CSV table of C-alpha atoms and ligand atoms in Angstrom, one decimal:
chain,number,residue,atom,x,y,z
E,26,MET,CA,0.0,0.0,0.0
E,27,THR,CA,1.5,3.4,-0.9
E,28,PRO,CA,1.9,5.5,2.2
E,29,TYR,CA,0.4,9.0,2.4
E,30,ALA,CA,3.1,11.7,2.7
E,31,TRP,CA,1.2,13.4,5.6
E,32,THR,CA,-1.7,12.4,7.8
E,33,VAL,CA,-3.5,14.9,10.0
E,34,ILE,CA,-5.4,13.5,12.9
E,35,GLY,CA,-8.1,15.9,14.1
E,36,ALA,CA,-10.3,18.4,12.2
E,37,GLY,CA,-10.6,21.2,14.8
E,38,PRO,CA,-9.0,24.6,14.1
E,39,ALA,CA,-5.5,23.1,14.4
E,40,GLY,CA,-6.2,20.2,12.0
E,41,ILE,CA,-7.8,22.6,9.5
E,42,THR,CA,-4.7,24.9,9.8
E,43,ALA,CA,-2.4,21.9,9.2
E,44,VAL,CA,-4.2,20.6,6.1
E,45,GLY,CA,-4.5,24.2,4.7
E,46,ARG,CA,-0.8,24.9,5.2
E,47,LEU,CA,0.3,21.5,3.8
E,48,LEU,CA,-1.7,22.4,0.6
E,49,ASP,CA,-0.2,25.9,0.6
E,50,HIS,CA,3.2,24.3,0.7
E,51,GLY,CA,2.3,22.5,-2.6
E,52,LEU,CA,1.8,19.0,-1.1
E,53,PRO,CA,-0.4,17.1,-3.6
E,54,PRO,CA,-3.9,16.7,-2.0
E,55,GLU,CA,-3.9,12.9,-2.9
E,56,LYS,CA,-0.8,12.5,-0.6
E,57,ILE,CA,-2.6,13.9,2.4
E,58,ALA,CA,-4.9,11.9,4.7
E,59,TRP,CA,-7.2,13.5,7.3
E,60,ILE,CA,-8.9,11.7,10.1
E,61,ASP,CA,-11.8,12.9,12.4
E,62,PRO,CA,-15.0,11.4,13.7
E,63,ALA,CA,-17.1,14.4,12.7
E,64,PHE,CA,-15.4,17.0,10.6
E,65,ALA,CA,-17.5,19.7,12.3
E,66,GLY,CA,-15.0,22.3,13.4
E,67,GLY,CA,-13.6,20.4,16.3
E,68,ASP,CA,-14.6,21.2,19.9
E,69,LEU,CA,-15.0,24.8,19.0
E,70,GLY,CA,-17.7,23.9,16.4
E,71,GLN,CA,-19.4,21.2,18.5
E,72,LYS,CA,-19.1,22.3,22.2
E,73,TRP,CA,-18.1,25.9,22.5
E,74,ARG,CA,-20.4,27.7,20.0
E,75,SER,CA,-22.2,29.8,22.6
E,76,VAL,CA,-19.0,30.9,24.4
E,77,SER,CA,-17.9,34.5,24.1
E,78,SER,CA,-14.5,34.7,22.4
E,79,ASN,CA,-11.4,36.3,23.9
E,80,THR,CA,-10.1,37.1,20.4
E,81,HIS,CA,-11.1,40.2,18.4
E,82,VAL,CA,-12.9,39.7,15.1
E,83,ALA,CA,-10.0,41.2,13.2
E,84,LEU,CA,-7.7,38.4,14.3
E,85,PHE,CA,-10.2,35.7,13.4
E,86,LEU,CA,-10.5,37.3,9.9
E,87,ASN,CA,-6.7,37.5,9.7
E,88,TYR,CA,-6.6,33.7,10.4
E,89,LEU,CA,-9.4,32.8,7.9
E,90,ASN,CA,-7.7,34.8,5.2
E,91,GLY,CA,-4.3,33.6,6.1
E,92,SER,CA,-4.2,30.4,4.1
E,93,PRO,CA,-4.8,30.5,0.3
E,94,ALA,CA,-6.0,26.8,0.5
E,95,PHE,CA,-8.9,28.0,2.8
E,96,ARG,CA,-10.3,30.0,-0.1
E,97,PHE,CA,-12.2,32.1,2.4
E,98,ALA,CA,-12.4,35.0,-0.1
E,99,GLU,CA,-14.9,32.7,-2.0
E,100,ALA,CA,-17.1,32.0,1.0
E,101,PRO,CA,-20.7,33.2,1.0
E,102,PRO,CA,-21.2,36.3,3.2
E,103,MET,CA,-21.2,35.4,6.9
E,104,PRO,CA,-22.1,37.5,10.0
E,105,LEU,CA,-18.5,37.6,11.2
E,106,GLN,CA,-17.6,39.9,8.3
E,107,GLU,CA,-20.4,42.4,9.4
E,108,ILE,CA,-19.1,42.9,12.9
E,109,ASP,CA,-16.7,45.7,14.3
E,110,PRO,CA,-13.2,44.2,13.9
E,111,HIS,CA,-12.4,45.3,17.5
E,112,GLU,CA,-15.3,43.3,19.0
E,113,THR,CA,-15.3,39.9,20.6
E,114,VAL,CA,-18.1,37.5,19.4
E,115,ALA,CA,-19.8,34.2,20.2
E,116,LEU,CA,-17.5,31.4,18.9
E,117,ALA,CA,-20.4,30.2,16.7
E,118,LEU,CA,-19.5,33.0,14.3
E,119,ILE,CA,-16.0,31.6,13.8
E,120,ALA,CA,-17.3,28.0,13.9
E,121,ASP,CA,-19.4,28.5,10.8
E,122,PRO,CA,-16.5,29.7,8.6
E,123,LEU,CA,-14.4,26.8,9.9
E,124,VAL,CA,-17.1,24.3,8.9
E,125,TRP,CA,-17.3,25.9,5.4
E,126,ILE,CA,-13.5,25.6,5.0
E,127,THR,CA,-13.6,22.0,6.2
E,128,ARG,CA,-16.2,21.1,3.7
E,129,HIS,CA,-14.1,22.2,0.7
E,130,LEU,CA,-10.8,20.9,2.1
E,131,ARG,CA,-12.5,17.5,2.6
E,132,ALA,CA,-13.3,17.4,-1.1
E,133,ARG,CA,-9.6,17.7,-1.9
E,134,VAL,CA,-7.7,15.4,0.5
E,135,ASN,CA,-8.4,11.8,1.6
E,136,ILE,CA,-10.9,11.6,4.4
E,137,PHE,CA,-11.3,9.0,7.1
E,138,GLN,CA,-14.4,9.7,9.2
E,139,THR,CA,-13.3,7.7,12.2
E,140,THR,CA,-11.1,7.8,15.3
E,141,ALA,CA,-7.4,7.0,15.2
E,142,THR,CA,-6.6,4.5,18.0
E,143,ALA,CA,-2.9,3.8,17.8
E,144,LEU,CA,0.3,4.7,16.0
E,145,PHE,CA,3.3,2.5,15.3
E,146,LEU,CA,6.6,3.4,13.7
E,147,THR,CA,7.9,0.6,11.5
E,148,ARG,CA,10.1,0.5,8.3
E,149,ARG,CA,10.4,4.3,8.4
E,150,ARG,CA,6.6,4.7,8.2
E,151,TRP,CA,3.9,5.4,10.7
E,152,LYS,CA,1.2,2.7,10.8
E,153,ILE,CA,-2.0,4.4,11.8
E,154,GLU,CA,-4.8,2.3,13.3
E,155,THR,CA,-8.3,3.6,13.3
E,156,GLU,CA,-11.6,2.2,14.4
E,157,GLN,CA,-12.2,1.2,10.8
E,158,GLN,CA,-9.0,0.4,9.0
E,159,GLU,CA,-5.2,0.9,9.1
E,160,PHE,CA,-2.9,2.7,6.7
E,161,THR,CA,0.7,4.1,6.6
E,162,SER,CA,2.0,7.6,6.4
E,163,GLU,CA,5.5,9.1,6.2
E,164,ASN,CA,4.5,11.9,8.6
E,165,VAL,CA,1.7,12.5,11.1
E,166,ILE,CA,0.4,15.7,12.7
E,167,LEU,CA,-1.6,15.1,15.9
E,168,ALA,CA,-4.2,17.9,16.3
E,169,VAL,CA,-6.4,16.0,18.6
E,170,GLY,CA,-7.5,18.8,21.0
E,171,ALA,CA,-7.9,18.8,24.7
E,172,VAL,CA,-10.5,18.0,27.4
E,173,PRO,CA,-11.3,20.1,30.4
E,174,LYS,CA,-9.2,19.3,33.5
E,175,ARG,CA,-11.1,17.9,36.5
E,176,LEU,CA,-10.2,17.9,40.1
E,177,ALA,CA,-11.4,15.0,42.2
E,178,TYR,CA,-13.4,16.3,45.2
E,179,PRO,CA,-15.6,13.5,46.3
E,180,GLY,CA,-19.3,13.7,47.1
E,181,LEU,CA,-20.2,16.4,44.7
E,182,ASP,CA,-22.2,16.0,41.5
E,183,GLU,CA,-20.2,17.5,38.6
E,184,ILE,CA,-21.8,19.8,36.0
E,185,PRO,CA,-19.6,19.3,32.9
E,186,LEU,CA,-17.8,22.5,31.6
E,187,GLU,CA,-19.6,22.2,28.2
E,188,VAL,CA,-23.0,22.5,30.1
E,189,ALA,CA,-21.8,25.3,32.3
E,190,LEU,CA,-20.6,27.4,29.3
E,191,ASP,CA,-23.9,27.0,27.4
E,192,PRO,CA,-26.8,29.0,29.0
E,193,GLU,CA,-29.5,26.7,27.4
E,194,LYS,CA,-27.9,23.5,28.6
E,195,LEU,CA,-27.3,25.0,32.1
E,196,ALA,CA,-31.0,26.1,32.3
E,197,ALA,CA,-32.0,22.5,31.9
E,198,GLU,CA,-30.0,21.4,35.0
E,199,PRO,CA,-31.8,21.0,38.4
E,200,LEU,CA,-30.2,24.0,40.0
E,201,GLU,CA,-33.1,25.4,42.2
E,202,GLY,CA,-31.9,26.1,45.7
E,203,ALA,CA,-28.5,24.4,45.1
E,204,THR,CA,-25.1,25.7,46.3
E,205,ILE,CA,-22.6,25.3,43.5
E,206,ALA,CA,-18.8,25.2,43.8
E,207,VAL,CA,-16.9,26.7,40.9
E,208,PHE,CA,-13.1,26.1,40.9
E,209,GLY,CA,-10.9,28.4,38.9
E,210,SER,CA,-10.2,32.0,37.9
E,211,SER,CA,-10.0,31.5,34.1
E,212,HIS,CA,-11.9,32.9,31.1
E,213,SER,CA,-14.3,29.9,31.4
E,214,THR,CA,-14.8,30.8,35.1
E,215,MET,CA,-15.8,34.4,34.3
E,216,ILE,CA,-18.3,33.1,31.8
E,217,THR,CA,-19.7,30.3,34.1
E,218,LEU,CA,-20.2,32.5,37.1
E,219,PRO,CA,-22.7,35.0,35.5
E,220,HIS,CA,-24.4,32.1,33.7
E,221,LEU,CA,-25.0,30.4,37.1
E,222,LEU,CA,-26.1,33.6,38.8
E,223,ARG,CA,-28.9,33.9,36.2
E,224,GLN,CA,-30.2,30.6,37.5
E,225,PRO,CA,-32.3,30.0,40.6
E,226,VAL,CA,-29.3,28.8,42.6
E,227,ALA,CA,-29.1,29.5,46.3
E,228,ARG,CA,-25.4,30.3,46.3
E,229,VAL,CA,-22.3,30.1,44.2
E,230,ILE,CA,-18.9,29.7,45.9
E,231,ASN,CA,-15.9,30.4,43.7
E,232,PHE,CA,-12.8,28.6,44.9
E,233,TYR,CA,-9.6,30.3,43.7
E,234,ARG,CA,-5.8,30.0,44.1
E,235,SER,CA,-4.4,33.3,42.9
E,236,PRO,CA,-5.2,36.9,41.8
E,237,LEU,CA,-6.9,37.5,38.5
E,238,LYS,CA,-4.8,38.3,35.5
E,239,TYR,CA,-6.0,40.7,32.8
E,240,ALA,CA,-4.7,41.0,29.3
E,241,VAL,CA,-3.5,44.5,28.4
E,242,TYR,CA,-3.4,45.6,24.7
E,243,LEU,CA,-0.1,47.4,24.1
E,244,ASP,CA,1.1,48.9,20.8
E,245,ASP,CA,2.3,45.7,19.1
E,246,TRP,CA,1.8,42.9,21.7
E,247,ILE,CA,-0.6,41.9,24.4
E,248,LEU,CA,0.5,41.5,28.1
E,249,PHE,CA,-0.8,38.2,29.5
E,250,ASP,CA,-2.2,37.4,26.0
E,251,ASP,CA,-2.7,33.7,26.8
E,252,VAL,CA,-3.4,33.7,30.5
E,253,GLY,CA,-5.2,37.0,31.0
E,254,LEU,CA,-8.9,37.7,31.0
E,255,LYS,CA,-10.1,39.5,27.9
E,256,GLY,CA,-13.4,40.8,26.4
E,257,ARG,CA,-16.7,40.4,28.3
E,258,ALA,CA,-15.1,37.9,30.7
E,259,ALA,CA,-12.6,40.6,31.8
E,260,GLU,CA,-15.3,43.3,32.1
E,261,TRP,CA,-17.4,41.0,34.2
E,262,ALA,CA,-14.5,40.1,36.5
E,263,ARG,CA,-13.4,43.7,37.0
E,264,GLN,CA,-16.9,44.7,38.1
E,265,ASN,CA,-17.9,41.6,40.1
E,266,ILE,CA,-14.7,39.9,41.4
E,267,ASP,CA,-12.2,42.7,41.8
E,268,GLY,CA,-15.2,45.1,42.3
E,269,VAL,CA,-18.3,44.2,44.4
E,270,TYR,CA,-19.5,40.6,44.6
E,271,PRO,CA,-23.0,40.2,43.3
E,272,ASP,CA,-25.7,38.7,45.6
E,273,ARG,CA,-25.3,34.9,46.1
E,274,LEU,CA,-21.6,34.9,45.1
E,275,GLU,CA,-18.9,34.1,47.6
E,276,ARG,CA,-15.2,33.5,47.0
E,277,CYS,CA,-12.9,31.2,49.0
E,278,TRP,CA,-9.1,30.8,48.7
E,279,VAL,CA,-8.4,27.1,48.5
E,280,SER,CA,-5.5,27.4,51.0
E,281,SER,CA,-7.6,29.2,53.7
E,282,PRO,CA,-8.8,27.4,56.9
E,283,GLU,CA,-12.4,27.9,55.7
E,284,PHE,CA,-11.9,25.8,52.5
E,285,LYS,CA,-13.1,22.4,53.8
E,286,GLY,CA,-16.1,23.8,55.5
E,287,LYS,CA,-17.1,25.9,52.5
E,288,LEU,CA,-16.8,23.0,50.2
E,289,ALA,CA,-18.9,20.8,52.4
E,290,GLU,CA,-21.7,23.4,52.0
E,291,CYS,CA,-21.8,22.7,48.2
E,292,ASP,CA,-24.1,20.3,46.3
E,293,GLN,CA,-22.6,20.4,42.8
E,294,VAL,CA,-19.3,21.4,41.3
E,295,ILE,CA,-18.0,22.9,38.1
E,296,TYR,CA,-14.2,22.8,37.3
E,297,THR,CA,-13.0,25.7,35.2
E,298,VAL,CA,-9.3,25.0,35.7
E,299,GLY,CA,-7.9,24.6,32.2
E,300,PHE,CA,-7.5,21.8,29.7
E,301,GLU,CA,-5.3,18.7,29.2
E,302,PRO,CA,-4.5,16.9,26.0
E,303,ARG,CA,-6.7,14.1,24.7
E,304,THR,CA,-5.1,10.7,25.2
E,305,LEU,CA,-5.8,8.9,21.9
E,306,PRO,CA,-4.0,7.9,19.8
E,307,GLU,CA,-1.0,6.5,21.7
E,308,THR,CA,2.2,5.2,20.1
E,309,LYS,CA,2.6,1.4,20.6
E,310,GLN,CA,6.3,1.6,21.2
E,311,TRP,CA,6.5,4.5,23.7
E,312,GLY,CA,2.9,5.0,25.0
E,313,ARG,CA,2.1,8.7,25.5
E,314,LEU,CA,5.0,10.9,24.2
E,315,GLN,CA,6.1,14.2,25.5
E,316,TYR,CA,6.2,17.0,22.9
E,317,ASN,CA,8.9,19.6,22.5
E,318,PRO,CA,7.0,22.8,23.3
E,319,THR,CA,9.2,25.0,21.2
E,320,ASN,CA,9.0,23.1,18.0
E,321,GLY,CA,6.1,20.5,18.3
E,322,ILE,CA,8.3,17.5,17.6
E,323,LEU,CA,7.1,14.3,19.3
E,324,ALA,CA,9.2,11.7,17.4
E,325,PRO,CA,10.7,11.5,13.8
E,326,GLY,CA,7.8,12.2,11.5
E,327,LEU,CA,5.3,12.8,14.4
E,328,PHE,CA,4.3,16.3,15.4
E,329,GLY,CA,1.8,18.0,17.6
E,330,LEU,CA,-0.3,21.1,16.9
E,331,GLY,CA,-3.2,22.9,18.6
E,332,ILE,CA,-4.4,23.1,22.2
E,333,ALA,CA,-3.1,19.6,23.0
E,334,PHE,CA,0.5,20.7,22.0
E,335,PRO,CA,0.7,24.5,22.3
E,336,GLU,CA,3.8,26.5,21.7
E,337,TYR,CA,5.5,27.8,24.8
E,338,ALA,CA,7.0,31.2,24.2
E,339,PRO,CA,8.1,34.2,26.3
E,340,ASP,CA,6.6,37.7,25.9
E,341,PRO,CA,9.0,40.7,25.4
E,342,TYR,CA,9.5,40.8,29.2
E,343,GLY,CA,10.4,37.1,29.4
E,344,PHE,CA,7.1,35.8,30.9
E,345,GLY,CA,6.5,32.4,29.3
E,346,GLN,CA,3.0,31.3,28.3
E,347,TYR,CA,1.4,28.4,26.3
E,348,ARG,CA,0.1,30.0,23.1
E,349,VAL,CA,-3.5,29.0,22.3
E,350,GLY,CA,-5.7,30.5,19.6
E,351,LEU,CA,-6.5,30.0,16.0
E,352,LYS,CA,-4.1,32.7,14.6
E,353,LYS,CA,-1.4,31.5,17.0
E,354,PHE,CA,-1.7,27.9,15.7
E,355,MET,CA,-1.2,29.2,12.2
E,356,ASP,CA,1.8,31.5,13.0
E,357,TYR,CA,3.5,28.8,15.0
E,358,LEU,CA,3.0,26.2,12.2
E,359,ASP,CA,4.6,28.7,9.8
E,360,THR,CA,7.7,28.7,12.0
E,361,VAL,CA,7.9,24.9,12.6
E,362,LEU,CA,6.6,23.4,9.3
E,363,PRO,CA,10.0,24.0,7.6
E,364,LEU,CA,11.6,21.8,10.4
E,365,TRP,CA,8.8,19.2,10.2
E,366,LEU,CA,9.2,18.9,6.5
E,367,ARG,CA,12.9,17.8,7.1
E,368,TYR,CA,12.4,15.6,10.2
E,369,GLY,CA,10.9,12.4,8.8
E,370,PRO,CA,11.8,8.9,10.1
S,403,FAD,C1,-13.9,28.7,26.6
S,403,FAD,C2,-13.1,28.8,25.4
S,403,FAD,C3,-12.9,30.0,24.7
S,403,FAD,C4,-12.2,30.1,23.6
S,403,FAD,N1,-12.0,31.3,23.0
S,403,FAD,C5,-11.2,31.4,21.9
S,403,FAD,C6,-10.9,32.6,21.3
S,403,FAD,O1,-11.4,33.6,21.7
S,403,FAD,N2,-10.1,32.6,20.2
S,403,FAD,C7,-9.5,31.5,19.7
S,403,FAD,O2,-8.7,31.6,18.8
S,403,FAD,N3,-9.8,30.3,20.2
S,403,FAD,C8,-10.6,30.2,21.3
S,403,FAD,N4,-10.9,29.0,21.8
S,403,FAD,C9,-10.6,27.8,21.1
S,403,FAD,C10,-9.3,27.4,21.3
S,403,FAD,O3,-8.4,28.0,20.4
S,403,FAD,C11,-9.3,25.9,21.2
S,403,FAD,O4,-8.1,25.7,21.8
S,403,FAD,C12,-9.4,25.3,19.8
S,403,FAD,O5,-10.7,24.8,19.6
S,403,FAD,C13,-8.5,24.1,19.8
S,403,FAD,O6,-8.4,23.6,18.5
S,403,FAD,P1,-7.8,22.1,18.3
S,403,FAD,O7,-7.9,21.9,16.8
S,403,FAD,O8,-6.4,22.1,18.9
S,403,FAD,O9,-8.7,21.1,19.1
S,403,FAD,P2,-10.2,20.7,19.0
S,403,FAD,O10,-11.1,21.9,18.6
S,403,FAD,O11,-10.6,20.0,20.3
S,403,FAD,O12,-10.3,19.7,17.8
S,403,FAD,C14,-9.7,18.4,17.9
S,403,FAD,C15,-10.4,17.5,17.0
S,403,FAD,O13,-9.7,16.2,16.9
S,403,FAD,C16,-10.6,15.2,16.9
S,403,FAD,N5,-9.9,14.0,17.5
S,403,FAD,C17,-9.5,13.8,18.8
S,403,FAD,N6,-8.9,12.6,18.9
S,403,FAD,C18,-9.0,12.0,17.7
S,403,FAD,C19,-8.5,10.8,17.3
S,403,FAD,N7,-7.9,9.9,18.1
S,403,FAD,N8,-8.8,10.4,16.0
S,403,FAD,C20,-9.4,11.3,15.1
S,403,FAD,N9,-9.8,12.5,15.5
S,403,FAD,C21,-9.6,12.9,16.8
S,403,FAD,C22,-11.7,15.7,17.8
S,403,FAD,O14,-12.9,14.9,17.6
S,403,FAD,C23,-11.8,17.1,17.4
S,403,FAD,O15,-12.7,17.2,16.2
S,403,FAD,C24,-11.7,28.9,23.0
S,403,FAD,C25,-11.9,27.7,23.6
S,403,FAD,C26,-12.6,27.6,24.8
S,403,FAD,C27,-12.8,26.3,25.4
C-alpha cells in the first residue's frame, strides 16, 4: 500500500490549519490523509459555540484569510464579516466559517471519518490504526485537541464544563436552591459565574488560588495574551470579582482554613481549571509521548499542533505562556513546518 506523505489527525482549528498549510506548501492533495470522527469544526464547532471569544474579530478574519487553501475569499457572506473588527463574538461566528472551510478541504484530500486509535513506527513509516482500518504515512500531525481538566473532590455532582458554558444547557439542569462550587479563575470561570447567577441557585462559591490576570493591549503585543482575561469575561471580572461581589456569590481561597467547611456546603461542582491533551492515539512503542513545546516534535515524523501541544514562548518581558488560539496555531505552524518537512523517520 502506498503510504500517504502526511496524515493529519483531528479536524478542529489546528487540524484545519495543518491541512491548509500543507496544501499551501504544494503537497499534492492525494498524498494527504485527514482523520476525524465528525469534521464539524472540532470542539470549537461542537461544544463551545455559545462561548464568548477572547479574540477580536480582526484576528479571526486574519486567520481565515491567512491560508490560500482555505479560499475564504470565495465563502458566502457570513455574520463575522459584518461585525466591528475590535469586538469579541460568540464562537459560533467563527465555527461557521471553519465548517465551510472544512467542507471544501475535505473534497480535496483523503478523508477517514473515524477515530485513530494507535500509531506504530515501522520501516520508516507510521502505521495508523483507526476504528475502521489501518494505513501508513511518512509523517503524522496530531491535532487531537484537549479536554477540560477535572479535580477529584468526592461527594459532589459534577456539571460538565460544556454544560456550564452553554446557558441553554445550564438552564436544563436541576439548580433550584442548590449551592454550586466553581473552581478556577479562568476565562471559562468568568463566563460560568454569571451564567450560574442567572439561574435559581441559592449560592455560588468560587474557589480560587491566585489573583486574576487581565490582558493589556499594548502597541504591538498583548500583556498576558494567553493567561489574562479579555473581552466580556474581563469586564465582568473587574466589576464583580475585583469590584463588588453580586448577591449569592462568595469566593474562597483554596489554602484558607475555611476551605473544607465551605466545600462541604456545596451540592454540585464545576471545574474551570484549564485543559489537558486528549489521550488517543497512543504510540505502541512509547505510549504517550512528551512533545517539545518550542517546535512541536514528538518523534521523527510525528508532530503536535493545537491546544493539545501548544507552543511555549516568552513575551517581550520574558514571561512564558502556552500560546492557544487560531491565529497562534497558524503563526506557530509557519515557524515549525520547515523543520517538520525535514524531520521524517
Ligand atoms: C472557553 C473557550 C474559549 C475560547 N476562545 C477562543 C478565542 O477567543 N479565540 C481563539 O482563537 N480560540 C478560542 N478558543 C478555542 C481554542 O483556540 C481551542 O483551543 C481550539 O478549539 C483548539 O483547537 P484544536 O484543533 O487544537 O482542538 P479541538 O477543537 O478540540 O479539535 C480536535 C479534533 O480532533 C478530533 N480527535 C481527537 N482525537 C482524535 C482521534 N484519536 N482520531 C481522530 N480525531 C480525533 C476531535 O474529535 C476534534 O474534532 C476557546 C476555547 C474555549 C474552550
